[in-house]
PDB file of C-alpha atoms in Angstrom:
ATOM      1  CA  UNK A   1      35.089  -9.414   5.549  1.00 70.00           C
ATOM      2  CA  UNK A   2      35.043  -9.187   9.468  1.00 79.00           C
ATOM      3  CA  UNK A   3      31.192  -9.179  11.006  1.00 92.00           C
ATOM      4  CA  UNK A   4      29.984  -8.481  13.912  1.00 96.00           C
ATOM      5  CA  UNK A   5      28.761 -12.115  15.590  1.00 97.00           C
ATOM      6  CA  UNK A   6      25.537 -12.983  17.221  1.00 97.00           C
ATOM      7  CA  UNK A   7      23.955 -16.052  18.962  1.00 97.00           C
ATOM      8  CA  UNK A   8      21.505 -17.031  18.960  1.00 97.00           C
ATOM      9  CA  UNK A   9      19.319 -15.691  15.855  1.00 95.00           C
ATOM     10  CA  UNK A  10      16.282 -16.715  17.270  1.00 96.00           C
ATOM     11  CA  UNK A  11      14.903 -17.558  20.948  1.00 97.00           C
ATOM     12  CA  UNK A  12      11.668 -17.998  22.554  1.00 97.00           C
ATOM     13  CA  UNK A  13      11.337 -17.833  26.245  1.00 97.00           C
ATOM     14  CA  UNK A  14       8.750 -18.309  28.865  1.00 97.00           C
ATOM     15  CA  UNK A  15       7.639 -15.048  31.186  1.00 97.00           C
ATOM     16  CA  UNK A  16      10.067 -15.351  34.277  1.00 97.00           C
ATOM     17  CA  UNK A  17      12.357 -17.167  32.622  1.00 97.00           C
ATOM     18  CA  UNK A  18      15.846 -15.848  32.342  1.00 97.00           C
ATOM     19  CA  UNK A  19      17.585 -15.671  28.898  1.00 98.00           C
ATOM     20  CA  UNK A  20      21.221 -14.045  27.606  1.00 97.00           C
ATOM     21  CA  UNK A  21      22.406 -13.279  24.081  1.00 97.00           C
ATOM     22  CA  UNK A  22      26.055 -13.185  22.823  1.00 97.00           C
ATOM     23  CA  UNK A  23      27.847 -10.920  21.270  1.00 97.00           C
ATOM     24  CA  UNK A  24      31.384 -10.773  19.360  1.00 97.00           C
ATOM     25  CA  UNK A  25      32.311  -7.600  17.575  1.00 96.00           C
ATOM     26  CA  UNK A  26      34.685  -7.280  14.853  1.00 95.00           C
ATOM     27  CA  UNK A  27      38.585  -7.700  16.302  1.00 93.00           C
ATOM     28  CA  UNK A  28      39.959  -4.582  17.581  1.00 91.00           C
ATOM     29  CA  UNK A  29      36.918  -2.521  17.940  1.00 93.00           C
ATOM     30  CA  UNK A  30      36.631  -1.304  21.286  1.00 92.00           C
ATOM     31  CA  UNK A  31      33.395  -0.164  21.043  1.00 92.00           C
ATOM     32  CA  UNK A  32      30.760  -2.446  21.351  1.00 95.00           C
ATOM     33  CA  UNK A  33      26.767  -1.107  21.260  1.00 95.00           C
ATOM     34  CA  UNK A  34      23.659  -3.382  22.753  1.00 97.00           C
ATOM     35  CA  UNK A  35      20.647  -2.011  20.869  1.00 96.00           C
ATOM     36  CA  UNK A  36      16.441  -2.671  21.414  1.00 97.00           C
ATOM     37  CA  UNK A  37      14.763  -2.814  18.682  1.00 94.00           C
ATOM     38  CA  UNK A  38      10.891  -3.665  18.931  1.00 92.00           C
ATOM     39  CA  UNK A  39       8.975  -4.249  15.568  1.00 87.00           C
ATOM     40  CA  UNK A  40       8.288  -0.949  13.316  1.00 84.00           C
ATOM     41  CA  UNK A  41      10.427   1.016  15.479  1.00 88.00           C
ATOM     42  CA  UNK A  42      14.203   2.378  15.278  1.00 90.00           C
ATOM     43  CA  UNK A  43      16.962   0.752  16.961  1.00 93.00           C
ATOM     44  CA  UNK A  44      16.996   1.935  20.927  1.00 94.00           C
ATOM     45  CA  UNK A  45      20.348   1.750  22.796  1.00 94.00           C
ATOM     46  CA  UNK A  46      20.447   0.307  25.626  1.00 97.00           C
ATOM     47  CA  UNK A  47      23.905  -0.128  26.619  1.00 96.00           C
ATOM     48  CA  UNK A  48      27.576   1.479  25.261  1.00 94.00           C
ATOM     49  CA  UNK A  49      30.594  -0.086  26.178  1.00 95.00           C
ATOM     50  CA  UNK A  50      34.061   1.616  25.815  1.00 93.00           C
ATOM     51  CA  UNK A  51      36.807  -1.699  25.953  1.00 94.00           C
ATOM     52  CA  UNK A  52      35.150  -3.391  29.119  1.00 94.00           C
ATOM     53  CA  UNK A  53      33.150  -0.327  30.759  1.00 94.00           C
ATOM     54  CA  UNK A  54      30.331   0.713  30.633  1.00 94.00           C
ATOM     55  CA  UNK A  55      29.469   4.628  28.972  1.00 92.00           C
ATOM     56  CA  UNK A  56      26.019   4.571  29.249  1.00 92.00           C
ATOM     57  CA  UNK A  57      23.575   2.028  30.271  1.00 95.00           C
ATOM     58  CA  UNK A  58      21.240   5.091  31.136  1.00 93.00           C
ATOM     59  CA  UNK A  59      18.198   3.546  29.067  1.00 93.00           C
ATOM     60  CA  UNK A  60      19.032   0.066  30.513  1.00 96.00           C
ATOM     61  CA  UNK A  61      16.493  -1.713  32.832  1.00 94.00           C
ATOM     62  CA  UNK A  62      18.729  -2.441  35.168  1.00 94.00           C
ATOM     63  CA  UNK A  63      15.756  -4.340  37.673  1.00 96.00           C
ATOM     64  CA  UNK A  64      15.978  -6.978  34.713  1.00 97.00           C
ATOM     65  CA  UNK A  65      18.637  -6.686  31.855  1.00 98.00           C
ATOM     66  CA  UNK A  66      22.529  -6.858  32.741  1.00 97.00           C
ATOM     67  CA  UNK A  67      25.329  -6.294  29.818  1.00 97.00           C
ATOM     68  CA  UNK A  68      29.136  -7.663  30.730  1.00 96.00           C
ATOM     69  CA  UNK A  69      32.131  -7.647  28.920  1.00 96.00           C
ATOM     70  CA  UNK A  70      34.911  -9.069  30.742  1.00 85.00           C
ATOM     71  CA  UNK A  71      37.778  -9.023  28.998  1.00 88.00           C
ATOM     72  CA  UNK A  72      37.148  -6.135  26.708  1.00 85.00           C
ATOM     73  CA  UNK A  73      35.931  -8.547  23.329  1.00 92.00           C
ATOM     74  CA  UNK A  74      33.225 -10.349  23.692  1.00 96.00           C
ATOM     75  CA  UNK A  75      30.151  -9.574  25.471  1.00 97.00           C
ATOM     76  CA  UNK A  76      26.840 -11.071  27.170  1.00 98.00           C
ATOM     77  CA  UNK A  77      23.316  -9.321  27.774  1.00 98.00           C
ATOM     78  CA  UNK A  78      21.081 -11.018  29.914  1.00 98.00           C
ATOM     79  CA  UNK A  79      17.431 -10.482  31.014  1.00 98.00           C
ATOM     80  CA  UNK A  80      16.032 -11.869  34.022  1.00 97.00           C
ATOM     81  CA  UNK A  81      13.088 -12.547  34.420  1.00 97.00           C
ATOM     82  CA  UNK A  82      11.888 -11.887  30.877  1.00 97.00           C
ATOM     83  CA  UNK A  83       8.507  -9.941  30.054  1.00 97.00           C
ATOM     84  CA  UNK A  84       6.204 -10.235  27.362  1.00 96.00           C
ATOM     85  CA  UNK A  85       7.354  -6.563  26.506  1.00 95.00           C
ATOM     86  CA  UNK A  86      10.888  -7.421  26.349  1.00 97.00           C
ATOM     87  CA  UNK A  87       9.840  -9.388  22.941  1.00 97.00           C
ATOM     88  CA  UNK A  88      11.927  -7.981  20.259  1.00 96.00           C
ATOM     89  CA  UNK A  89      15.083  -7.524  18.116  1.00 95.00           C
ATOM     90  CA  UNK A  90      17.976  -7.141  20.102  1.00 97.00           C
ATOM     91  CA  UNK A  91      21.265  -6.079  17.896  1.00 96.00           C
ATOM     92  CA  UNK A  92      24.856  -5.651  18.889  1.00 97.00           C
ATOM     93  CA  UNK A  93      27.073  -3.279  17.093  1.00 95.00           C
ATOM     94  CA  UNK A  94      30.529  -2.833  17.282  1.00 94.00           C
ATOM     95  CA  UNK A  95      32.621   0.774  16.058  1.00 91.00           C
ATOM     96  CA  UNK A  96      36.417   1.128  16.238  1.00 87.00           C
ATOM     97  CA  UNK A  97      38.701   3.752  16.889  1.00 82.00           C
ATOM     98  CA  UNK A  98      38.588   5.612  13.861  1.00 80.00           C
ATOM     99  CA  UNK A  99      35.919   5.178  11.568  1.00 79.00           C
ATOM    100  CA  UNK A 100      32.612   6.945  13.337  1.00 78.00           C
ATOM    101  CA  UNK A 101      30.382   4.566  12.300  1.00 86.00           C
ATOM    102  CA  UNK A 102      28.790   1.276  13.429  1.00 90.00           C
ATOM    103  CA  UNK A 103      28.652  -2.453  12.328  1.00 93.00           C
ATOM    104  CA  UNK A 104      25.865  -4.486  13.078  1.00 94.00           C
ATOM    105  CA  UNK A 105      25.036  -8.252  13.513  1.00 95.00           C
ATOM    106  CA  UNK A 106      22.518 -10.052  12.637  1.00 94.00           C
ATOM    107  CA  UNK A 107      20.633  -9.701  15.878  1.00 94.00           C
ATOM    108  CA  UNK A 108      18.740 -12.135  18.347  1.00 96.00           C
ATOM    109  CA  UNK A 109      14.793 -12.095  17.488  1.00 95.00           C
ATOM    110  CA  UNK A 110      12.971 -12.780  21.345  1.00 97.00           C
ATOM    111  CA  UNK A 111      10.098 -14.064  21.706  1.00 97.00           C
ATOM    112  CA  UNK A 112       8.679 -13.856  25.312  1.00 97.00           C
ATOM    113  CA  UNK A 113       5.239 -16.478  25.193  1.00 97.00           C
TER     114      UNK A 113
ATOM    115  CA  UNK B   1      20.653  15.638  22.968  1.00 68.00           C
ATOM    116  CA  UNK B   2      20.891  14.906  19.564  1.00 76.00           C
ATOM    117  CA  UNK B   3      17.395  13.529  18.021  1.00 87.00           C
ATOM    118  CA  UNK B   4      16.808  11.800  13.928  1.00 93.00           C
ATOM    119  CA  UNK B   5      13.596  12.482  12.336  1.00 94.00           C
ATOM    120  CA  UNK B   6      12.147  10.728   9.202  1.00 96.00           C
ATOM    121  CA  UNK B   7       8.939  11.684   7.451  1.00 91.00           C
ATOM    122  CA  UNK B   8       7.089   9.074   6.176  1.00 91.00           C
ATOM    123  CA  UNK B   9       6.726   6.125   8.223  1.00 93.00           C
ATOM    124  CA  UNK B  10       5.737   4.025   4.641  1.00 96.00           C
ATOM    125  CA  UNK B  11       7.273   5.010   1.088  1.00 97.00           C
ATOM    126  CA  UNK B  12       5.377   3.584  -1.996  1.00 97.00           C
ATOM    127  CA  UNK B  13       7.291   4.370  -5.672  1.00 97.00           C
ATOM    128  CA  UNK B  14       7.014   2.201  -8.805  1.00 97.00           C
ATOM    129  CA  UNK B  15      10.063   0.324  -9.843  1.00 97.00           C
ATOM    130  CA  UNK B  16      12.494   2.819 -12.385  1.00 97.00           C
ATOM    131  CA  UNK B  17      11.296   5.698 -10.021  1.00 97.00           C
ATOM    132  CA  UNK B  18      12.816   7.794  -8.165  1.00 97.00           C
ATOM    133  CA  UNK B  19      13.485   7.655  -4.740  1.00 97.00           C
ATOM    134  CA  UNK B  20      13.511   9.728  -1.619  1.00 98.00           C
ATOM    135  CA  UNK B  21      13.458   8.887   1.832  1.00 98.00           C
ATOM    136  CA  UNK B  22      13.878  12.041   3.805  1.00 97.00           C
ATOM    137  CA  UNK B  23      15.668  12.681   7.398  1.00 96.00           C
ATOM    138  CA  UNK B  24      16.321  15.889   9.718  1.00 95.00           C
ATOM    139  CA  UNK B  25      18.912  15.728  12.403  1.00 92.00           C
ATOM    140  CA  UNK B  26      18.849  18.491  15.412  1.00 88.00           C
ATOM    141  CA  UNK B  27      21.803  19.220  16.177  1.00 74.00           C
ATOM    142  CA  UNK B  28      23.255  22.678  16.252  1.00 68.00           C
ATOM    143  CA  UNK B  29      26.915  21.344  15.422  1.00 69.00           C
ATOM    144  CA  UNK B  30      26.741  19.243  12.241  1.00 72.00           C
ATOM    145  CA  UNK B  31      27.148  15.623  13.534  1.00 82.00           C
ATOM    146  CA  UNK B  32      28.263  12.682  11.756  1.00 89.00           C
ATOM    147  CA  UNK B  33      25.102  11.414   9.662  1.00 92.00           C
ATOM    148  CA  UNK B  34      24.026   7.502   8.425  1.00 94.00           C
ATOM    149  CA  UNK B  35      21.849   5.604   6.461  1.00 96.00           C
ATOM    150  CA  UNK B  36      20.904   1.840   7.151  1.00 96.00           C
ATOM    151  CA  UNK B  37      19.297  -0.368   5.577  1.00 96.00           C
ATOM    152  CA  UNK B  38      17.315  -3.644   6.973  1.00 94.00           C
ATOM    153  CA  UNK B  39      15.925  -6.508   5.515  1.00 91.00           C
ATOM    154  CA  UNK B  40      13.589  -8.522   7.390  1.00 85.00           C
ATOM    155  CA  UNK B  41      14.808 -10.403  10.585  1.00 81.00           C
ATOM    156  CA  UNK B  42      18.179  -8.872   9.809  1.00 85.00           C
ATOM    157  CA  UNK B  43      20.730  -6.622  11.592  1.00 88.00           C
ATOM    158  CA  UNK B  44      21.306  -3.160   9.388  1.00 92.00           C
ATOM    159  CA  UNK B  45      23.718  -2.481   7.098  1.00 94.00           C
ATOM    160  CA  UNK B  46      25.265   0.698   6.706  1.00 93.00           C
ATOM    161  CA  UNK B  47      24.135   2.494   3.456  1.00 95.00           C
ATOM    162  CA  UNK B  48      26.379   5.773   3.300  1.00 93.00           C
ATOM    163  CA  UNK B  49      28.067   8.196   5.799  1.00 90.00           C
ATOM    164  CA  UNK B  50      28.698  11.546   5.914  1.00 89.00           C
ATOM    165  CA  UNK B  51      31.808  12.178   8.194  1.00 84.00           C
ATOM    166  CA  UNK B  52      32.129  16.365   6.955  1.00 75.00           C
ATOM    167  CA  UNK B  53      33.867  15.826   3.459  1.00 74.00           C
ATOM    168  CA  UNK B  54      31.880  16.140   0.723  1.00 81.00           C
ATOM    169  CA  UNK B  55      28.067  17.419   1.171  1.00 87.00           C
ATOM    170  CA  UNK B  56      26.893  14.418  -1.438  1.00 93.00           C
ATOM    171  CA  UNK B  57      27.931  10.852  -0.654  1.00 93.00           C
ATOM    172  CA  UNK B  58      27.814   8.325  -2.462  1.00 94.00           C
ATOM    173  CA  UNK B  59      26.623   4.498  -1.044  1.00 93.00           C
ATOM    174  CA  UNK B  60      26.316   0.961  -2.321  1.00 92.00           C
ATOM    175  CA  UNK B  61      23.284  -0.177  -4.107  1.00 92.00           C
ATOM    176  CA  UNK B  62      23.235   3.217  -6.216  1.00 95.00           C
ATOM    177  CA  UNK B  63      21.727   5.201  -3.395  1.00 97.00           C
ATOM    178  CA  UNK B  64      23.280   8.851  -2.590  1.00 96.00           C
ATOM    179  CA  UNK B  65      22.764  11.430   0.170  1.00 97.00           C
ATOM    180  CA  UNK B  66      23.105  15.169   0.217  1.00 94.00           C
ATOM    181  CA  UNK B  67      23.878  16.549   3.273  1.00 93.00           C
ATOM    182  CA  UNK B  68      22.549  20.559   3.857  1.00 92.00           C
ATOM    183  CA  UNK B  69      23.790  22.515   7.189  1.00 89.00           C
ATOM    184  CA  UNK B  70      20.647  25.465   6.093  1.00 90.00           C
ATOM    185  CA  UNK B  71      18.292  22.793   6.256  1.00 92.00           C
ATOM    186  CA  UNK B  72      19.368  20.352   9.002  1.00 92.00           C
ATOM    187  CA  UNK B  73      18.524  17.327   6.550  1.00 94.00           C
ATOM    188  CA  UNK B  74      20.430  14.478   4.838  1.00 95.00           C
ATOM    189  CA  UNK B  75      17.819  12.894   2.493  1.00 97.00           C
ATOM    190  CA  UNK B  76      18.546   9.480   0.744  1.00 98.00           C
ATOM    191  CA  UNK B  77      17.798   9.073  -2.911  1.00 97.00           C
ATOM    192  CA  UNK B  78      18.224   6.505  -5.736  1.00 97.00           C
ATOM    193  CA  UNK B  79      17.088   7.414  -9.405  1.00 97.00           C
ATOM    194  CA  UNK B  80      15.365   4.688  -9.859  1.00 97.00           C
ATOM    195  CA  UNK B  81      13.844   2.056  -7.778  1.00 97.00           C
ATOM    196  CA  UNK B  82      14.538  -1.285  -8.260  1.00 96.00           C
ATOM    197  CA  UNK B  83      12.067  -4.278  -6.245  1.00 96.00           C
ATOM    198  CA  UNK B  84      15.396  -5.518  -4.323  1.00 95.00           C
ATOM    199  CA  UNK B  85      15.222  -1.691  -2.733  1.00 96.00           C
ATOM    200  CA  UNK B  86      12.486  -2.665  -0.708  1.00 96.00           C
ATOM    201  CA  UNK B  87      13.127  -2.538   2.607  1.00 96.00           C
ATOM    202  CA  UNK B  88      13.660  -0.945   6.044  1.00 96.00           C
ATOM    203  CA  UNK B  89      15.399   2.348   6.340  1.00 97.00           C
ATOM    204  CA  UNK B  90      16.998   4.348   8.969  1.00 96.00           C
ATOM    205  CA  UNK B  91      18.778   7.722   9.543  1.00 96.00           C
ATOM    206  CA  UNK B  92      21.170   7.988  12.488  1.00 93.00           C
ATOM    207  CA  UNK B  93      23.645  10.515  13.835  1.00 91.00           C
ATOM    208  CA  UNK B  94      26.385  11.070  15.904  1.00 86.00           C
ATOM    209  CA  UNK B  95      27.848  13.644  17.358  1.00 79.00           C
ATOM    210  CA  UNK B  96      32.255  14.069  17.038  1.00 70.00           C
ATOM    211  CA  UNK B  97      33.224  12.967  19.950  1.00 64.00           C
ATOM    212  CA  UNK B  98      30.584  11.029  21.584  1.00 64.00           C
ATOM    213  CA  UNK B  99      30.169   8.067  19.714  1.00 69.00           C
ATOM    214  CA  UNK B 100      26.020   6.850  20.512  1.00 81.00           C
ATOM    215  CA  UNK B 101      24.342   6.340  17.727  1.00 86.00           C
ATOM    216  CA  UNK B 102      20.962   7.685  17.656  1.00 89.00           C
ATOM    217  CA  UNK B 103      18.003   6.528  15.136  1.00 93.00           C
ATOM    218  CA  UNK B 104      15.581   7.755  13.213  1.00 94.00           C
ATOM    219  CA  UNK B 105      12.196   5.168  14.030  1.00 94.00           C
ATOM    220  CA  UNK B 106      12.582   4.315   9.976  1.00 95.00           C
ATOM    221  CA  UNK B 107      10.964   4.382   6.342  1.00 97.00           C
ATOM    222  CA  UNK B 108       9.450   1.124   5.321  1.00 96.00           C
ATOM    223  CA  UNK B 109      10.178   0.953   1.250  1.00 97.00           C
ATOM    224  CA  UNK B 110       7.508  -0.522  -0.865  1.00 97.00           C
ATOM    225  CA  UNK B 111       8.337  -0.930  -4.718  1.00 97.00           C
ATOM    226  CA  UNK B 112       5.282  -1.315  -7.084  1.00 96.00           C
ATOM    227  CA  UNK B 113       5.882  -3.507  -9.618  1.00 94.00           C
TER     228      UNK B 113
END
């Protein structure tokens, strides 16, 4: 069965350092979903891509998180520097064309020390 | 903008109960309506969807939903609990035609043994 890929699973990170997660949804979806999610709450988005644009990055710190995804597939989110609030779950989800609902990866656990 | 509700942060039921993990959407236009589930330091898997067929869906793991337009809710039930049931669970929705997925902040399962 096709999943939705993640890397890495877990990562700690000094404050101010800069970090990136990877993301590779399942082949042919072209959308592809970067969700927050800190511990005991729901998922947050905070970035929807449609094929390699962006939708809506509206909940997106931009002053510190970027999202890319070049080519359309795969796709990067990066936070620099991190925060000791940036510390949580982050998930990637990928939907295609359509089906309206979303598959999920395992997600990267951050820890910011 | 569309927003998920869920009463009860923290369900408690005794294993061969039933259970019922409730969720209200807001939307005046019935959306397209989810239930995930998460295990710890996992991503979510998708439960059951209601796409605007049939008002009661059925999911994996024996768990059902019934959708009701009068009452804006899609409640999640399973006749009886069983201790792999414990877990994370969250409501989402989205609307046709706009495809962010927005979350519920989740019912934490407990089964009593």
């Amino acid at each position: 069965e096709a999943e939705v890929a993640q890397s890495p699973r877990y990562k700690i990170t000094e404050k101010s350092q800069a970090v990136a997660f990877w993301c590779d949804p399942i082949s042919g979806h072209a959308t592809l979903y970067w969700y927050r999610q800190i511990l005991g709450q729901g998922p947050e988005l905070l970035v929807q891509f449609q094929d390699e644009s962006v939708v809506d990055d509206s909940q997106l710190p931009k002053d510190r998180f970027s999202a890319e995804r070049l080519k359309g597939v795969d796709s990067t989110l990066k936070i620099q520097p991190a925060e000791l609030g940036d510390s949580a779950m982050y998930l990637c989800a990928s939907r295609g064309d359509i089906d309206p609902w979303a598959f999920f990866g395992q997600g990267t656990r951050l820890t910011v020390v | 903008a569309q927003s998920v509700t869920q009463l009860g942060s923290h369900v408690s039921v005794s294993e061969g109960a039933l259970v019922l993990l409730r969720c209200n959407y807001s939307s005046s236009v019935p959306p397209y309506l989810f239930w995930y589930v998460q295990y710890p330091n996992q991503g979510l898997q998708l439960l059951l969807k209601y796409t605007s067929a049939a008002t009661l869906v059925k999911g994996i793991n024996g768990f059902e939903a019934e959708f009701k337009k009068s009452e804006t809710s899609f409640h999640l039930t399973k006749p009886s609990a069983h201790m792999s049931d414990a877990a994370e669970y969250f409501c989402a929705a989205s609307n046709f035609g706009n495809e962010k997925l927005t979350f519920g902040t989740g019912t934490r399962l407990t089964i009593i043994p």
